[in-house]
Backbone as a chain_set.jsonl record, in Angstrom:
{"seq": "XXXXXXXXXXXXXXXXXXXXXXXXXXXXXXXXXXXXXXXXXXXXXXXXXXXXXXXXXXXXXXXXXXXXXXXXXXXXXXXXXXXXXXXXXXXXXXXXXXXXXXXXXXXXXXXXXXXXXXXXXXXXXXXXXX", "coords": {"N": [[122.427, 103.96, 118.307], [120.279, 106.055, 120.09], [117.515, 105.9, 122.422], [115.326, 108.18, 122.64], [112.545, 109.586, 123.937], [110.061, 111.876, 123.363], [107.241, 114.114, 124.339], [105.491, 114.067, 122.075], [105.936, 111.579, 121.145], [105.137, 109.751, 123.073], [102.344, 110.663, 123.097], [101.733, 109.651, 120.485], [101.981, 106.865, 120.866], [100.013, 106.629, 122.879], [97.694, 107.307, 121.151], [97.8, 105.471, 119.403], [97.326, 103.119, 120.737], [94.796, 103.545, 121.754], [93.148, 104.003, 119.445], [93.566, 101.455, 118.403], [92.327, 99.784, 120.223], [89.69, 100.808, 120.247], [88.954, 100.333, 117.525], [89.188, 97.58, 117.516], [87.132, 96.793, 119.374], [84.935, 97.705, 118.07], [84.965, 95.88, 115.762], [84.828, 93.475, 117.019], [82.206, 93.59, 117.996], [80.669, 93.708, 115.601], [81.402, 91.334, 114.545], [80.384, 89.677, 116.433], [77.719, 89.864, 115.92], [77.555, 88.643, 113.567], [78.358, 85.978, 114.172], [76.187, 85.232, 115.813], [74.302, 84.815, 113.959], [75.442, 83.121, 112.147], [76.645, 79.788, 111.829], [79.383, 79.065, 113.229], [82.405, 77.407, 113.707], [84.259, 76.876, 116.78], [86.977, 77.076, 116.434], [87.054, 78.576, 114.035], [86.106, 80.938, 115.036], [88.114, 81.684, 116.857], [90.226, 81.998, 114.962], [89.41, 84.244, 113.512], [89.246, 86.139, 115.554], [92.017, 86.455, 116.024], [92.814, 87.639, 113.683], [91.331, 89.97, 113.699], [92.472, 91.357, 115.848], [95.034, 91.658, 114.913], [94.533, 93.311, 112.511], [93.302, 95.455, 113.96], [95.456, 96.479, 115.495], [97.326, 97.113, 113.513], [96.027, 99.024, 111.97], [95.564, 100.941, 114.097], [98.085, 101.7, 114.693], [99.036, 102.707, 112.373], [97.311, 104.935, 112.05], [98.123, 106.545, 114.117], [100.943, 106.852, 114.426], [102.828, 109.49, 113.309], [105.284, 110.697, 113.061], [107.207, 109.247, 111.833], [109.51, 107.863, 112.836], [111.373, 105.758, 114.952], [109.551, 103.504, 114.699], [109.719, 100.604, 115.183], [110.081, 100.427, 117.883], [107.821, 102.03, 118.906], [105.689, 100.621, 117.653], [105.77, 98.17, 118.754], [105.427, 98.629, 121.691], [102.857, 99.726, 121.272], [101.451, 97.416, 120.377], [101.833, 95.752, 122.831], [100.677, 97.122, 124.745], [98.209, 97.276, 123.877], [97.26, 94.452, 123.857], [97.251, 94.178, 126.684], [95.229, 96.035, 127.592], [93.054, 95.312, 126.041], [92.74, 92.785, 126.902], [91.984, 93.33, 129.565], [89.581, 94.789, 129.224], [87.984, 93.071, 127.7], [87.936, 90.96, 129.532], [86.548, 92.277, 131.645], [84.051, 92.636, 130.282], [83.283, 89.967, 129.776], [83.323, 89.021, 132.41], [85.132, 87.325, 133.628], [88.455, 86.654, 134.57], [90.111, 84.837, 133.441], [93.069, 83.119, 132.609], [94.245, 81.519, 129.716], [95.897, 78.82, 127.738], [96.243, 80.17, 125.295], [96.737, 82.745, 125.894], [99.599, 83.567, 126.236], [100.235, 83.098, 123.56], [98.847, 85.036, 122.333], [99.912, 87.425, 123.398], [102.557, 87.39, 122.26], [101.72, 87.372, 119.505], [100.354, 89.862, 119.187], [102.499, 91.614, 119.895], [104.38, 91.157, 117.917], [102.719, 91.741, 115.691], [102.361, 94.622, 116.21], [105.052, 95.4, 116.22], [105.838, 94.861, 113.424], [103.638, 96.433, 112.299], [104.621, 98.926, 113.125], [107.071, 99.237, 111.871], [106.332, 99.232, 109.13], [104.647, 101.36, 109.102], [106.377, 103.59, 109.535], [108.01, 103.404, 107.412], [106.259, 103.95, 105.402], [105.552, 106.534, 106.077], [108.065, 107.763, 105.758], [108.404, 107.565, 102.903], [106.594, 109.202, 101.94], [107.478, 111.773, 102.651], [109.634, 112.035, 101.282]], "CA": [[121.14, 104.819, 118.126], [119.695, 106.066, 121.519], [116.083, 105.877, 122.351], [114.882, 109.425, 123.379], [111.21, 109.842, 123.729], [109.455, 113.135, 123.763], [105.779, 114.106, 124.606], [104.96, 113.707, 120.891], [106.13, 110.054, 121.02], [104.125, 109.152, 124.079], [101.061, 110.86, 122.513], [101.454, 108.776, 119.371], [101.761, 105.714, 121.502], [98.791, 106.467, 123.371], [96.614, 107.403, 120.209], [97.879, 104.096, 118.66], [96.588, 102.154, 121.703], [93.302, 104.056, 121.737], [92.653, 103.687, 118.105], [93.529, 99.962, 118.253], [91.347, 99.246, 121.101], [88.356, 101.129, 119.608], [88.707, 99.452, 116.204], [88.979, 96.148, 118.077], [85.809, 96.84, 120.027], [83.789, 97.795, 116.968], [85.02, 94.827, 114.941], [84.251, 92.356, 117.727], [80.714, 93.697, 118.05], [80.129, 93.406, 114.42], [81.648, 89.925, 114.437], [79.475, 88.922, 117.328], [76.4, 89.8, 115.198], [77.814, 87.602, 112.396], [78.446, 84.822, 114.785], [74.921, 85.111, 116.268], [73.484, 84.248, 112.79], [76.132, 82.093, 111.316], [77.049, 78.547, 112.511], [80.656, 79.086, 112.987], [82.922, 76.587, 114.617], [84.895, 77.54, 117.738], [88.219, 77.219, 115.691], [86.949, 79.824, 113.146], [86.034, 82.168, 115.749], [89.573, 81.974, 117.299], [91.117, 82.626, 113.956], [88.857, 85.688, 113.083], [89.662, 87.06, 116.673], [93.345, 86.871, 115.964], [92.899, 88.487, 112.608], [90.755, 91.295, 114.114], [93.464, 91.923, 116.663], [96.138, 92.147, 113.968], [93.933, 94.542, 111.875], [93.203, 96.492, 114.925], [96.874, 97.044, 115.843], [97.921, 97.716, 112.205], [95.302, 100.438, 111.773], [95.834, 101.89, 115.275], [99.597, 102.2, 114.565], [98.982, 103.526, 111.037], [96.767, 106.367, 112.235], [98.695, 107.287, 115.199], [102.315, 107.407, 114.158], [103.018, 110.479, 112.145], [106.613, 111.308, 113.007], [108.132, 108.646, 110.884], [110.677, 107.472, 113.249], [111.17, 104.755, 115.996], [108.423, 102.735, 114.41], [109.914, 99.374, 115.639], [109.734, 100.627, 119.517], [106.483, 102.501, 119.082], [104.668, 99.656, 117.312], [105.879, 97.093, 119.877], [104.832, 99.205, 122.647], [101.293, 99.693, 120.999], [100.955, 95.933, 120.466], [101.828, 95.061, 124.091], [99.725, 97.829, 125.561], [96.854, 96.768, 123.163], [96.798, 93.204, 124.375], [96.92, 94.326, 127.943], [94.131, 96.72, 127.685], [92.033, 94.577, 125.396], [92.5, 91.606, 127.747], [91.204, 93.79, 130.737], [88.347, 95.182, 128.663], [87.166, 91.884, 127.572], [87.74, 90.205, 130.667], [85.432, 92.759, 132.305], [82.837, 92.332, 129.647], [83.121, 88.548, 130.008], [83.135, 88.681, 133.799], [86.213, 86.459, 134.069], [89.91, 87.105, 134.255], [90.912, 83.632, 133.233], [94.189, 82.979, 131.69], [94.335, 80.268, 129.2], [97.065, 78.683, 127.11], [96.388, 80.977, 124.14], [97.142, 84.131, 126.336], [100.906, 83.783, 125.85], [100.294, 83.248, 122.1], [98.134, 86.393, 122.0], [100.94, 88.459, 123.703], [103.583, 87.322, 121.237], [101.29, 87.686, 118.225], [100.236, 91.184, 119.246], [103.92, 92.165, 119.862], [104.735, 90.974, 116.443], [101.866, 92.71, 114.851], [102.807, 95.975, 116.561], [106.395, 95.701, 115.543], [105.708, 94.855, 112.013], [102.939, 97.638, 111.828], [105.419, 100.16, 113.42], [108.074, 99.234, 110.816], [105.546, 99.524, 107.94], [104.155, 102.733, 109.133], [107.461, 104.511, 109.645], [108.486, 103.34, 106.128], [105.361, 104.711, 104.645], [105.795, 108.059, 106.396], [109.421, 108.348, 105.078], [108.353, 107.554, 101.557], [105.55, 110.445, 101.783], [108.131, 113.019, 102.875], [110.739, 112.205, 100.319]], "C": [[120.513, 104.714, 119.532], [118.125, 106.26, 121.366], [115.654, 107.079, 123.333], [113.43, 109.566, 122.973], [110.727, 111.109, 124.148], [107.855, 113.042, 123.97], [105.017, 113.662, 123.293], [104.82, 112.121, 120.618], [105.17, 109.254, 121.869], [102.815, 109.517, 123.598], [100.614, 109.921, 121.391], [101.209, 107.469, 119.875], [100.354, 105.561, 122.068], [97.573, 106.49, 122.374], [96.537, 106.032, 119.56], [97.148, 103.096, 119.521], [95.178, 102.298, 121.722], [92.755, 103.618, 120.631], [92.462, 102.217, 117.95], [92.322, 99.419, 119.069], [89.815, 99.519, 120.511], [87.985, 100.315, 118.431], [88.482, 98.015, 116.645], [87.543, 95.918, 118.618], [84.652, 96.751, 119.088], [83.763, 96.441, 116.088], [84.523, 93.584, 115.67], [82.829, 92.374, 117.858], [80.143, 93.383, 116.826], [80.39, 91.931, 114.103], [80.692, 89.12, 115.324], [77.994, 88.644, 116.672], [76.465, 88.751, 114.063], [77.805, 86.189, 113.1], [77.052, 84.313, 115.272], [74.122, 84.383, 115.238], [74.132, 83.263, 111.984], [76.483, 80.911, 112.137], [78.446, 78.439, 112.325], [81.41, 78.094, 114.053], [83.826, 77.358, 115.549], [86.507, 78.041, 117.095], [88.247, 78.51, 114.707], [86.723, 80.945, 113.788], [87.426, 82.56, 116.337], [90.319, 82.646, 116.247], [90.606, 83.939, 113.446], [89.35, 86.571, 114.155], [91.055, 87.443, 116.46], [93.466, 87.882, 114.82], [92.423, 89.876, 112.925], [91.724, 91.873, 114.996], [94.708, 92.516, 115.812], [95.713, 93.267, 113.161], [93.834, 95.832, 112.726], [94.45, 97.281, 115.19], [97.385, 97.73, 114.641], [97.222, 99.063, 111.85], [95.468, 101.436, 112.877], [97.228, 102.533, 115.16], [99.717, 103.049, 113.323], [98.478, 104.848, 111.259], [97.419, 107.184, 113.169], [100.156, 107.754, 114.927], [102.616, 108.276, 112.952], [104.474, 110.907, 112.012], [107.487, 110.634, 112.068], [109.483, 108.084, 111.375], [110.398, 106.641, 114.468], [109.931, 103.846, 116.019], [108.36, 101.273, 115.015], [109.479, 99.452, 117.287], [108.226, 100.954, 119.614], [105.334, 101.321, 118.773], [104.695, 98.499, 118.348], [105.154, 97.405, 121.092], [103.169, 99.253, 122.576], [100.813, 98.456, 121.012], [100.925, 95.34, 121.837], [100.726, 95.847, 124.915], [98.288, 97.527, 125.166], [96.486, 95.595, 123.758], [96.562, 93.247, 125.901], [95.58, 94.903, 128.267], [92.951, 95.982, 127.34], [91.772, 93.382, 126.45], [91.598, 92.067, 128.98], [89.81, 94.36, 130.244], [87.341, 94.083, 128.447], [86.909, 91.012, 128.441], [86.589, 90.704, 131.541], [84.136, 92.467, 131.762], [82.322, 90.941, 129.817], [82.91, 88.201, 131.462], [84.047, 87.675, 134.261], [87.568, 86.822, 133.52], [90.797, 85.905, 134.022], [91.933, 83.701, 132.174], [94.238, 81.689, 131.063], [95.601, 80.069, 128.385], [97.311, 79.58, 125.945], [96.789, 82.355, 124.554], [98.675, 84.466, 125.834], [101.029, 83.89, 124.288], [99.757, 84.684, 121.678], [99.175, 87.509, 122.229], [102.027, 88.493, 122.64], [102.943, 87.816, 119.846], [100.983, 89.201, 118.228], [101.474, 92.043, 119.217], [104.397, 92.189, 118.455], [103.985, 91.891, 115.605], [102.17, 94.192, 115.037], [104.084, 96.305, 115.951], [106.376, 95.772, 114.248], [104.841, 96.193, 111.434], [103.843, 98.926, 111.982], [106.533, 100.397, 112.304], [107.407, 99.75, 109.503], [105.237, 100.911, 108.059], [105.341, 103.798, 109.006], [107.955, 104.58, 108.01], [107.608, 104.079, 105.096], [105.366, 106.156, 104.772], [107.017, 108.509, 105.785], [109.24, 108.407, 103.639], [107.473, 108.832, 101.241], [106.387, 111.657, 101.808], [109.326, 113.119, 101.861], [110.368, 112.698, 99.0]], "O": [[120.255, 103.646, 120.087], [117.593, 106.703, 120.348], [115.638, 106.976, 124.56], [113.122, 109.655, 121.784], [110.969, 111.461, 125.303], [107.268, 111.977, 123.777], [104.011, 112.959, 123.393], [103.887, 111.553, 120.049], [104.528, 108.286, 121.463], [102.007, 108.591, 123.672], [99.474, 109.47, 121.287], [100.257, 106.857, 119.391], [99.631, 104.597, 121.82], [96.56, 105.839, 122.63], [95.477, 105.503, 119.223], [96.392, 102.281, 118.99], [94.415, 101.332, 121.71], [91.832, 102.811, 120.74], [91.434, 101.737, 117.472], [91.461, 98.694, 118.57], [88.958, 98.649, 120.356], [86.916, 99.713, 118.329], [87.6, 97.34, 116.114], [86.887, 94.926, 118.298], [83.678, 96.006, 119.192], [82.689, 95.953, 115.737], [83.879, 92.727, 115.065], [82.201, 91.315, 117.843], [79.08, 92.763, 116.87], [79.574, 91.339, 113.397], [80.266, 88.02, 114.973], [77.3, 87.636, 116.798], [75.478, 88.101, 113.718], [77.21, 85.276, 112.527], [76.762, 83.121, 115.164], [73.364, 83.464, 115.547], [73.484, 82.589, 111.184], [76.623, 81.175, 113.332], [78.849, 77.789, 111.36], [80.976, 78.039, 115.204], [84.185, 78.475, 115.175], [87.034, 79.137, 117.283], [89.195, 79.287, 114.6], [87.069, 82.002, 113.26], [87.804, 83.729, 116.268], [90.962, 83.674, 116.459], [91.421, 84.718, 112.951], [89.841, 87.659, 113.853], [91.384, 88.612, 116.658], [94.156, 88.89, 114.972], [93.02, 90.859, 112.486], [91.815, 93.094, 114.868], [95.236, 93.609, 116.012], [96.488, 94.219, 113.078], [94.167, 96.961, 112.363], [94.505, 98.509, 115.127], [97.852, 98.865, 114.74], [97.854, 100.054, 111.485], [95.509, 102.642, 112.636], [97.464, 103.697, 115.482], [100.467, 104.024, 113.297], [99.045, 105.831, 110.781], [97.335, 108.41, 113.104], [100.514, 108.904, 115.179], [102.648, 107.851, 111.797], [104.869, 111.425, 110.968], [108.408, 111.238, 111.518], [110.422, 107.854, 110.613], [109.306, 106.754, 115.024], [109.367, 103.48, 117.051], [107.29, 100.744, 115.316], [108.691, 98.669, 117.816], [107.467, 100.265, 120.296], [104.332, 101.133, 119.462], [103.649, 97.965, 118.717], [104.34, 96.605, 121.553], [102.392, 98.938, 123.478], [99.76, 98.259, 121.618], [100.08, 94.476, 122.076], [99.966, 95.245, 125.673], [97.347, 97.524, 125.96], [95.355, 95.579, 124.243], [95.766, 92.452, 126.402], [94.851, 94.367, 129.102], [91.965, 95.932, 128.075], [90.62, 93.098, 126.776], [90.655, 91.385, 129.381], [88.902, 94.32, 131.075], [86.18, 94.088, 128.855], [85.914, 90.29, 128.38], [85.794, 89.942, 132.091], [83.196, 92.112, 132.473], [81.123, 90.714, 129.98], [82.348, 87.141, 131.738], [83.766, 87.123, 135.325], [87.812, 87.19, 132.371], [91.991, 85.894, 134.319], [91.753, 84.216, 131.07], [94.275, 80.706, 131.803], [96.379, 81.018, 128.293], [98.471, 79.778, 125.582], [97.166, 83.139, 123.683], [98.931, 85.457, 125.151], [101.83, 84.675, 123.781], [100.257, 85.337, 120.762], [99.323, 88.411, 121.404], [102.376, 89.575, 122.168], [103.58, 88.584, 119.126], [101.367, 89.825, 117.239], [101.491, 93.094, 118.576], [104.776, 93.232, 117.921], [104.539, 92.725, 114.889], [102.223, 94.93, 114.053], [104.243, 97.312, 115.262], [106.904, 96.771, 113.758], [105.17, 96.854, 110.448], [103.837, 99.832, 111.148], [106.847, 101.517, 111.901], [107.948, 100.654, 108.866], [105.55, 101.663, 107.136], [105.15, 104.825, 108.354], [108.229, 105.647, 107.459], [108.067, 104.696, 104.134], [105.22, 106.921, 103.819], [107.034, 109.634, 105.285], [109.885, 109.272, 103.047], [107.737, 109.453, 100.212], [106.087, 112.577, 101.048], [109.905, 114.187, 101.66], [111.231, 112.867, 98.139]]}, "num_chains": 1, "name": "protein.A"}
């Protein structure tokens, strides 16, 4: 199986990353309000942030991929580009580009989330067309 990408594939990847980042930003803003009023531990905040990333990638991939093919590749790219862009955006907001030990974990986790989201999305799309 060869990997041939056309303009539509690039557009789907772009939309997936864009939707994922927007969903993530909205979710983080809402969660920041919750954290302000709730007394949550640092560990709980980290776990919720991971969950928010997974949900953002999943819905971004689900909303963007319409073609029903190459989900593994497109989802992986969406996950990797999402973590890169979100790292840059949130580092700019935070004012620090520090890399911590969890950064590698975040990259792997977002890659896996994108990969699984892409597979899921393609299979959902195939079932709708059959």
